[in-house]
Coordinates of C-alpha atoms and ligand atoms in Angstrom, one line a residue:
M1 CA -2.7 -22.7 -20.4
K2 CA -5.8 -20.7 -19.7
T3 CA -5.0 -19.1 -16.3
V4 CA -1.5 -17.8 -15.7
A5 CA 0.0 -15.9 -12.8
V6 CA 2.9 -13.5 -13.3
V7 CA 5.0 -13.1 -10.2
G8 CA 8.2 -11.2 -9.3
S9 CA 11.2 -13.4 -8.5
Q10 CA 13.4 -10.8 -6.9
W11 CA 12.8 -7.7 -4.8
G12 CA 10.2 -6.1 -7.1
D13 CA 10.5 -3.9 -10.3
E14 CA 11.5 -6.9 -12.4
G15 CA 9.4 -5.7 -15.3
K16 CA 6.1 -7.4 -14.4
G17 CA 4.1 -4.6 -15.9
K18 CA 5.7 -4.8 -19.2
I19 CA 5.3 -8.6 -19.4
V20 CA 1.7 -8.5 -18.2
D21 CA 0.9 -5.8 -20.8
L22 CA 2.5 -8.0 -23.5
L23 CA 0.6 -11.2 -22.4
A24 CA -2.6 -9.3 -22.0
A25 CA -2.9 -9.4 -25.7
D26 CA -3.7 -13.1 -25.4
A27 CA -5.9 -12.8 -22.2
D28 CA -9.4 -11.7 -21.6
V29 CA -9.2 -10.7 -18.0
V30 CA -6.2 -9.3 -16.0
V31 CA -6.4 -9.5 -12.2
R32 CA -4.5 -7.8 -9.4
F33 CA -4.7 -9.9 -6.3
Q34 CA -2.5 -8.4 -3.6
G35 CA -0.6 -5.2 -2.7
G36 CA -1.7 -1.6 -3.3
N37 CA -0.3 1.5 -4.8
N38 CA 3.1 0.6 -3.4
A39 CA 3.4 -1.2 -6.8
A40 CA 4.5 0.8 -9.8
H41 CA 4.3 -1.1 -13.1
T42 CA 5.7 0.7 -16.1
L43 CA 4.4 0.1 -19.6
V44 CA 5.8 1.7 -22.8
V45 CA 3.2 1.4 -25.5
D46 CA 3.5 3.2 -28.9
G47 CA 6.3 5.3 -27.5
E48 CA 4.2 6.5 -24.5
K49 CA 5.1 5.7 -21.0
F50 CA 2.4 4.7 -18.4
I51 CA 3.0 3.9 -14.7
L52 CA 0.2 1.8 -13.3
R53 CA -0.2 1.5 -9.5
L54 CA -3.6 -0.1 -8.9
V55 CA -5.1 -0.6 -12.3
P56 CA -4.1 -3.9 -13.8
A57 CA -1.7 -3.8 -16.7
G58 CA -4.3 -4.9 -19.2
A59 CA -5.7 -1.3 -19.3
L60 CA -3.8 -0.3 -22.4
H61 CA -5.5 -2.9 -24.6
D62 CA -8.9 -2.1 -25.9
R63 CA -11.2 -4.7 -24.5
K64 CA -9.5 -6.4 -21.6
V65 CA -11.4 -6.5 -18.4
C66 CA -9.3 -5.4 -15.4
V67 CA -10.1 -6.7 -12.0
I68 CA -8.9 -5.5 -8.6
G69 CA -9.4 -8.4 -6.3
N70 CA -10.2 -8.7 -2.6
G71 CA -6.6 -9.3 -1.5
T72 CA -5.5 -5.8 -2.5
V73 CA -5.5 -2.7 -0.3
V74 CA -6.8 0.2 -2.3
D75 CA -6.3 3.9 -1.7
P76 CA -9.7 5.1 -3.1
M77 CA -8.3 8.6 -3.9
A78 CA -5.3 7.1 -5.7
L79 CA -7.4 4.8 -7.7
A80 CA -9.8 7.5 -8.8
E81 CA -6.8 9.7 -9.8
E82 CA -5.2 6.8 -11.7
I83 CA -8.4 6.1 -13.7
D84 CA -8.8 9.8 -14.4
S85 CA -5.2 10.1 -15.6
L86 CA -5.6 7.1 -18.0
Q87 CA -8.9 8.5 -19.3
S88 CA -7.4 11.9 -19.9
R89 CA -4.8 10.2 -22.0
G90 CA -7.6 8.6 -24.1
R91 CA -7.2 5.1 -22.6
F92 CA -9.5 2.9 -20.5
Q93 CA -12.6 4.8 -21.6
D94 CA -15.3 2.2 -20.8
D95 CA -16.2 1.9 -17.1
A96 CA -17.3 -1.7 -17.7
L97 CA -13.7 -2.7 -18.2
L98 CA -12.9 -2.3 -14.5
R99 CA -14.2 -4.5 -11.6
L100 CA -13.3 -3.7 -8.0
S101 CA -13.9 -6.1 -5.2
F102 CA -16.4 -5.1 -2.5
D103 CA -14.1 -6.9 -0.1
A104 CA -10.9 -5.0 -0.9
H105 CA -9.7 -3.0 2.1
M106 CA -9.3 0.8 1.8
V107 CA -6.1 2.5 2.5
M108 CA -7.0 5.7 4.5
P109 CA -5.0 8.9 5.1
Y110 CA -4.3 7.8 8.7
H111 CA -2.6 4.7 7.3
R112 CA -0.2 6.9 5.3
A113 CA 0.4 9.1 8.3
I114 CA 1.2 6.1 10.6
D115 CA 3.5 4.6 7.9
R116 CA 5.5 7.8 7.5
A117 CA 5.7 8.6 11.2
R118 CA 6.9 5.2 12.0
E119 CA 9.6 5.3 9.3
A120 CA 10.7 8.7 10.5
R121 CA 11.1 7.4 14.1
L122 CA 13.0 4.3 12.9
G123 CA 15.7 6.6 11.4
K124 CA 18.6 4.6 10.1
N125 CA 16.7 1.3 10.9
A126 CA 13.8 2.3 8.7
I127 CA 12.4 -0.3 6.4
G128 CA 12.3 2.2 3.5
T129 CA 8.6 1.7 2.8
T130 CA 7.0 3.6 0.0
G131 CA 5.1 5.6 2.6
F132 CA 1.7 4.8 1.1
G133 CA 0.2 3.3 4.2
I134 CA 0.3 -0.3 3.0
G135 CA 1.5 -2.0 6.2
P136 CA -0.9 -0.1 8.5
A137 CA -3.8 -0.9 6.1
Y138 CA -3.0 -4.7 6.1
E139 CA -2.7 -4.5 9.9
D140 CA -6.2 -3.1 10.2
K141 CA -7.5 -5.9 7.9
M142 CA -5.9 -8.5 10.2
S143 CA -7.2 -6.8 13.3
R144 CA -10.6 -6.6 11.8
M145 CA -11.0 -2.9 12.1
G146 CA -10.3 -2.1 8.4
L147 CA -12.9 -0.5 6.2
R148 CA -13.8 -2.2 3.0
F149 CA -15.5 -0.8 -0.2
D150 CA -18.6 -2.8 0.9
D151 CA -18.8 -0.5 3.9
L152 CA -19.5 2.5 1.7
A153 CA -22.9 1.1 0.8
N154 CA -24.3 2.1 4.2
F155 CA -22.8 5.6 4.7
P156 CA -24.1 6.3 8.2
A157 CA -22.6 3.0 9.4
F158 CA -19.4 3.7 7.5
T159 CA -19.2 7.1 9.2
A160 CA -19.5 5.6 12.6
K161 CA -16.7 3.1 11.9
L162 CA -14.5 5.7 10.4
E163 CA -15.0 8.0 13.4
R164 CA -14.1 5.1 15.7
N165 CA -10.9 4.4 13.7
V166 CA -9.9 8.1 13.4
R167 CA -10.2 8.5 17.2
E168 CA -8.0 5.4 17.8
K169 CA -5.4 6.3 15.1
N170 CA -5.1 9.9 16.3
L171 CA -4.5 8.7 19.8
Y172 CA -1.7 6.5 18.5
L173 CA -0.3 9.2 16.2
K174 CA -0.2 11.8 18.9
S175 CA 0.8 9.9 22.0
V176 CA 3.0 7.1 20.6
L177 CA 4.4 8.4 17.3
K178 CA 4.4 12.1 18.3
A179 CA 3.0 13.0 14.9
K180 CA 0.2 15.2 13.7
P181 CA -3.3 13.8 13.9
V182 CA -5.5 13.5 10.8
S183 CA -8.8 15.3 10.3
G184 CA -11.8 13.0 10.5
T185 CA -14.0 15.7 8.8
E186 CA -11.7 16.0 5.8
I187 CA -11.5 12.2 5.4
L188 CA -15.2 11.9 5.5
A189 CA -15.6 14.6 2.9
Q190 CA -13.1 12.9 0.6
M191 CA -14.8 9.6 1.1
R192 CA -18.3 11.0 0.3
K193 CA -16.9 12.3 -3.0
V194 CA -15.0 9.2 -4.0
R195 CA -17.8 6.8 -3.1
G196 CA -19.9 8.1 -6.0
R197 CA -16.9 7.9 -8.3
L198 CA -16.0 4.3 -7.6
A199 CA -19.4 2.7 -6.9
R200 CA -19.8 1.8 -10.6
Y201 CA -16.9 -0.6 -10.5
L202 CA -17.8 -2.6 -7.5
C203 CA -18.6 -6.3 -8.0
D204 CA -18.2 -9.8 -6.6
T205 CA -14.9 -10.3 -8.3
S206 CA -14.5 -13.9 -7.3
V207 CA -17.7 -14.8 -9.1
Y208 CA -16.7 -12.7 -12.1
I209 CA -13.3 -14.4 -12.4
N210 CA -14.7 -17.9 -11.8
D211 CA -17.5 -17.3 -14.4
A212 CA -14.9 -16.1 -16.9
I213 CA -12.8 -19.2 -16.4
G214 CA -16.0 -21.4 -16.6
A215 CA -16.8 -19.7 -19.9
G216 CA -13.3 -20.7 -21.3
R217 CA -11.8 -17.2 -21.1
R218 CA -8.2 -16.6 -20.4
V219 CA -7.3 -15.0 -17.1
L220 CA -3.9 -13.4 -16.3
F221 CA -3.1 -12.7 -12.6
E222 CA -0.7 -9.8 -12.1
G223 CA 1.5 -10.1 -9.1
A224 CA 2.9 -7.0 -7.4
H225 CA 6.3 -6.7 -5.7
G226 CA 8.5 -9.9 -5.6
V227 CA 9.0 -13.1 -3.6
M228 CA 11.9 -11.5 -1.6
L229 CA 9.4 -8.9 -0.4
D230 CA 6.9 -11.5 0.6
I231 CA 5.7 -11.1 4.3
D232 CA 6.4 -14.8 5.0
H233 CA 9.1 -15.8 2.5
G234 CA 11.0 -12.5 2.0
T235 CA 13.8 -10.8 3.9
F236 CA 11.7 -10.0 7.0
P237 CA 11.3 -7.3 8.3
Y238 CA 12.5 -5.6 5.1
V239 CA 9.5 -6.8 3.2
T240 CA 6.1 -5.5 2.3
S241 CA 2.9 -6.5 4.2
S242 CA 1.4 -9.1 1.8
N243 CA 2.1 -12.5 0.3
C244 CA 3.5 -11.7 -3.2
G245 CA 3.7 -15.2 -4.7
A246 CA 1.4 -17.3 -6.7
S247 CA -0.2 -18.8 -3.6
A248 CA -1.7 -15.3 -2.9
V249 CA -3.8 -15.7 -6.1
F250 CA -6.2 -18.1 -4.3
G251 CA -6.9 -16.0 -1.3
G252 CA -6.5 -12.6 -3.0
A253 CA -8.8 -13.3 -6.0
G254 CA -11.1 -15.9 -4.6
L255 CA -9.9 -18.8 -6.8
A256 CA -9.6 -22.4 -5.9
P257 CA -6.2 -24.1 -6.0
G258 CA -6.1 -26.2 -9.1
K259 CA -7.7 -23.5 -11.2
L260 CA -4.4 -21.8 -11.8
D261 CA -2.6 -23.5 -14.8
G262 CA 0.8 -22.0 -14.5
V263 CA 3.2 -19.4 -13.1
L264 CA 5.6 -17.2 -15.0
G265 CA 8.3 -15.7 -12.9
I266 CA 9.9 -12.4 -13.8
S267 CA 13.5 -11.5 -13.1
K268 CA 15.8 -8.9 -14.4
A269 CA 19.1 -10.0 -16.0
Y270 CA 20.6 -8.5 -12.9
T271 CA 19.0 -7.7 -9.6
T272 CA 17.7 -4.5 -7.9
R273 CA 16.1 -3.6 -4.6
V274 CA 14.7 -0.4 -3.2
G275 CA 14.8 0.2 0.6
G276 CA 16.8 -1.5 3.3
G277 CA 17.7 -5.1 3.9
P278 CA 20.2 -7.8 2.9
F279 CA 21.3 -8.0 -0.7
P280 CA 24.2 -10.6 -1.1
S281 CA 25.0 -9.9 -4.8
E282 CA 24.9 -6.1 -4.5
I283 CA 27.4 -4.2 -6.7
K284 CA 28.7 -1.1 -5.0
G285 CA 30.8 1.6 -6.6
K286 CA 31.2 2.7 -10.2
L287 CA 29.7 -0.4 -12.0
G288 CA 26.6 -0.3 -9.8
D289 CA 26.3 3.5 -10.5
A290 CA 26.7 2.9 -14.2
L291 CA 24.1 0.2 -14.4
R292 CA 21.7 2.3 -12.3
V293 CA 21.9 5.0 -15.0
E294 CA 21.9 2.6 -18.0
G295 CA 18.9 0.7 -16.6
D296 CA 17.2 3.9 -15.4
E297 CA 16.9 2.3 -12.0
F298 CA 15.1 4.9 -10.0
G299 CA 11.9 3.8 -8.3
S300 CA 8.8 4.6 -10.3
A301 CA 6.8 4.9 -7.0
T302 CA 9.1 7.1 -5.0
G303 CA 11.9 8.2 -7.3
R304 CA 14.5 6.6 -5.0
P305 CA 17.7 5.2 -6.5
R306 CA 17.5 1.4 -6.7
R307 CA 20.3 -0.7 -5.3
I308 CA 22.0 -2.8 -8.0
G309 CA 23.4 -6.3 -8.0
W310 CA 24.3 -9.3 -10.1
F311 CA 21.7 -11.9 -11.1
D312 CA 21.3 -14.2 -8.1
A313 CA 20.5 -17.8 -9.1
V314 CA 20.1 -18.8 -5.4
L315 CA 17.1 -16.4 -5.2
A316 CA 15.8 -17.6 -8.6
R317 CA 15.8 -21.2 -7.3
Y318 CA 14.0 -20.1 -4.1
A319 CA 11.4 -18.2 -6.1
A320 CA 11.0 -21.1 -8.5
R321 CA 10.4 -23.6 -5.6
L322 CA 7.9 -21.3 -3.8
N323 CA 5.9 -20.5 -6.9
G324 CA 6.1 -23.8 -8.9
M325 CA 7.4 -21.8 -11.8
W326 CA 6.6 -23.0 -15.3
G327 CA 8.9 -20.5 -16.9
L328 CA 11.0 -17.4 -16.4
A329 CA 10.8 -14.1 -18.3
L330 CA 14.2 -12.4 -18.0
T331 CA 14.0 -8.6 -18.6
K332 CA 16.6 -5.9 -19.3
L333 CA 19.2 -8.1 -20.9
D334 CA 20.0 -5.0 -23.1
V335 CA 21.2 -3.1 -20.0
L336 CA 24.2 -5.5 -19.6
T337 CA 25.6 -4.6 -23.0
G338 CA 29.2 -3.5 -22.5
V339 CA 29.7 -5.1 -19.1
D340 CA 32.5 -7.6 -19.1
P341 CA 32.6 -10.1 -17.4
V342 CA 28.9 -10.7 -16.5
R343 CA 28.5 -12.5 -13.3
I344 CA 25.9 -14.9 -11.9
C345 CA 25.8 -15.6 -8.1
V346 CA 25.4 -19.4 -8.0
A347 CA 25.7 -20.0 -4.2
Y348 CA 26.7 -18.2 -1.0
T349 CA 29.2 -18.8 1.7
V350 CA 28.2 -18.0 5.3
A351 CA 30.9 -18.3 8.0
G352 CA 33.0 -20.4 5.6
Q353 CA 30.2 -22.8 4.8
R354 CA 28.7 -23.1 1.3
H355 CA 25.0 -22.6 0.9
D356 CA 23.2 -23.5 -2.3
E357 CA 19.9 -22.5 -0.9
I358 CA 19.0 -19.3 1.0
P359 CA 20.3 -19.9 4.6
P360 CA 17.4 -20.9 6.9
S361 CA 17.8 -17.9 9.1
H362 CA 17.4 -14.8 7.1
R363 CA 19.7 -13.0 9.5
R364 CA 22.4 -15.0 8.0
L365 CA 21.6 -13.6 4.6
E366 CA 23.1 -10.4 5.9
K367 CA 26.4 -12.2 6.2
A368 CA 26.2 -14.2 3.0
K369 CA 29.1 -13.8 0.6
P370 CA 28.3 -14.5 -3.1
I371 CA 30.1 -17.2 -5.1
Y372 CA 30.2 -16.0 -8.7
E373 CA 30.5 -17.7 -12.0
D374 CA 31.9 -15.2 -14.5
L375 CA 31.0 -15.2 -18.2
P376 CA 32.3 -13.2 -21.0
G377 CA 30.2 -10.1 -21.9
W378 CA 29.1 -8.7 -25.2
S379 CA 29.2 -5.2 -26.8
E380 CA 26.5 -5.4 -29.4
D381 CA 23.2 -3.5 -29.1
L382 CA 20.5 -6.0 -28.4
T383 CA 17.5 -3.8 -28.6
R384 CA 16.4 -4.9 -32.0
A385 CA 16.7 -8.6 -31.5
R386 CA 13.4 -10.5 -31.7
S387 CA 14.8 -14.1 -31.7
L388 CA 17.6 -15.8 -29.8
S389 CA 19.6 -16.2 -33.0
E390 CA 19.8 -12.4 -33.3
L391 CA 21.7 -12.2 -30.0
P392 CA 25.5 -12.4 -29.8
A393 CA 26.8 -15.8 -28.7
N394 CA 28.0 -14.5 -25.4
A395 CA 24.5 -13.2 -24.5
R396 CA 23.0 -16.5 -25.5
R397 CA 25.5 -18.3 -23.3
Y398 CA 24.6 -16.0 -20.4
L399 CA 20.9 -16.8 -20.9
E400 CA 21.6 -20.5 -21.0
R401 CA 23.6 -20.4 -17.7
I402 CA 20.8 -18.3 -16.0
S403 CA 18.3 -21.0 -17.0
E404 CA 20.6 -23.9 -15.9
T405 CA 21.6 -22.3 -12.6
S406 CA 18.0 -21.3 -11.8
G407 CA 16.5 -24.6 -12.9
V408 CA 13.7 -22.8 -14.9
R409 CA 13.0 -22.7 -18.6
L410 CA 13.4 -19.3 -20.2
A411 CA 10.1 -18.2 -21.7
M412 CA 10.8 -14.6 -22.7
V413 CA 13.8 -12.2 -22.8
G414 CA 13.4 -8.4 -22.6
V415 CA 15.7 -6.3 -24.7
G416 CA 14.1 -2.9 -24.2
A417 CA 11.3 -1.1 -22.3
A418 CA 8.8 -1.1 -25.2
R419 CA 6.1 -3.8 -25.4
E420 CA 7.6 -5.2 -28.6
A421 CA 11.2 -5.2 -27.4
T422 CA 10.8 -8.8 -26.3
I423 CA 12.0 -12.2 -27.5
V424 CA 9.1 -14.6 -26.9
L425 CA 10.4 -18.1 -26.8
E426 CA 7.2 -19.6 -25.3
N427 CA 3.9 -17.8 -24.6
P428 CA 2.3 -19.5 -21.6
F429 CA -1.2 -18.9 -23.1
L430 CA -0.2 -20.8 -26.2
V431 CA 1.2 -23.9 -24.7
Ligands
GDP1 P1 7.5 -3.8 -12.3 O1 7.2 -3.1 -11.0 O2 7.9 -5.2 -12.0 O3 6.4 -3.8 -13.3 O4 8.8 -3.1 -12.9 P2 9.0 -1.5 -13.0 O5 8.1 -1.0 -14.1 O6 8.9 -0.9 -11.7 O7 10.5 -1.4 -13.4 C1 11.0 -2.0 -14.6 C2 11.6 -0.9 -15.5 O8 12.3 -1.5 -16.5 C3 10.5 0.0 -16.2 O9 11.0 1.2 -16.3 C4 10.3 -0.7 -17.5 O10 9.9 0.2 -18.5 C5 11.7 -1.2 -17.8 N1 11.9 -2.4 -18.6 C6 11.1 -3.6 -18.5 N2 11.6 -4.5 -19.3 C7 12.7 -4.0 -19.9 C8 13.8 -4.5 -20.8 O11 13.7 -5.6 -21.2 N3 14.8 -3.6 -21.1 C9 14.8 -2.3 -20.6 N4 15.8 -1.6 -21.0 N5 13.9 -1.8 -19.8 C10 12.9 -2.6 -19.4
IMO2 P1 6.5 -3.4 -7.7 O1 5.1 -4.1 -7.8 C1 10.0 -2.5 -5.3 C2 9.4 -2.4 -1.0 C3 9.7 -0.9 -0.5 C4 10.2 -1.3 0.9 C5 9.3 -2.5 1.3 C6 8.1 -2.1 2.2 O2 6.6 -2.2 -8.5 O3 7.5 -4.4 -8.0 P2 5.8 -1.0 1.6 O4 5.5 0.4 1.2 O5 5.3 -2.0 0.7 O6 5.4 -1.2 3.0 O7 7.4 -1.0 1.6 O8 8.9 -3.1 0.1 N1 8.5 -2.4 -2.1 C7 8.8 -2.4 -3.4 N2 10.0 -2.4 -4.0 N3 8.9 -2.6 -6.1 C8 7.7 -2.7 -5.5 O9 6.6 -3.0 -6.2 C9 7.6 -2.6 -4.1 N4 6.6 -2.6 -3.2 C10 7.1 -2.5 -2.0 O10 10.7 -0.3 -1.2 O11 11.5 -1.7 0.9
MG3 MG1 7.8 -1.4 -10.0

């Protein structure tokens, strides 16, 4: 395959960053097509840890072009800081390796202020957003008042639009949300500065990507979040504000359907979610706490403890159907070492009735009780395994059942955070 999308199959943090970084070795171009700096993709390369929020996870390879597509929402200050941080660590030195879409919408300080004020007012009903202004930025895109990088080209016209937006947002912040207004003058000063910093990256990214494909180059699309956080298909309203699946590649990167060859889903060998919302296979108590520590399950974007659960094959089938998954990369198998039994949620019961699919009303998911299949665990350290045959028989059996119950072929298995701690069964770029 020449064009491959990597998408999260759970509630985010599945290890997409690690797998994209690994696959980037065989790609020429890596593209982000949705989301913003609510994403946090962790890469461990040569013993060094990097957390990428907006820059695609091809950035740690020497000559891969990283593209931020039109479907993303980009906080310009956060992007500038992220590039500076990578460059200060001796990476991503060449400006020609980053392309930023003119059409991407900018996340502004008033978006963050609105996001945080709304969450504070919701109290115990809060969604648990990252607080980075993602929802309000996508709202402005849809209501056609958002500001795009393209607007920066004509600064007087940009200033007038910004002033209009600041007036409206401050009215809303003060009278409705009872929150502090933002300073239009400060935002303008920030934008004047960042404009010069980011102008060099701007390009028609759809043309760039399509030309690259036309020239026979390999393109990797890096999804953010996960299908259960998808605005349409996730556990609404406990979701993010974009489509997070493979279908978002077309709108978010300016690519025609048919030009995407395959989709690789990413799941953990168990499940996590950050923030509120239903989670049928959640493990509460000691075991959940132990796995949180063992798997270092604290949000890389916000530091919040992640909720922990068993692998949920119902979600995996759902994600496979929505994304047309060619294969599944299963990460963090090593974290389950020492757990006995290991469980797979194969179906739910809701009000006494069995559901093999996610119940049609997501409200019912709140009431879903998991039906588990238990398998014997293993105690051996897996972190040095590089082939299936180096895994204990019980770990292999667990993988087999995950693949069978999810209905997707296993393409990769993660046994550690480092790039090389991966069993590659099938590389999508080499099939
Ligand atoms: P993403 O948002 O999907 O890219 O995932 P995150 O980076 O937010 O969270 C995944 C975490 O698991 C990161 O800390 C990774 O370094 C780590 N990780 C990824 N794959 C593995 C694996 O196979 N084993 C272990 N132990 N850690 C992993
Ligand atoms: P990556 O790409 C995990 C969750 C937030 C919250 C909900 C809405 O690292 O997998 P938002 O700020 O997007 O409006 O928050 O979505 N969320 C994520 N959870 N990983 C992510 O990204 C997430 N991006 C958003 O925790 O519940
Ligand atoms: Mg993450």
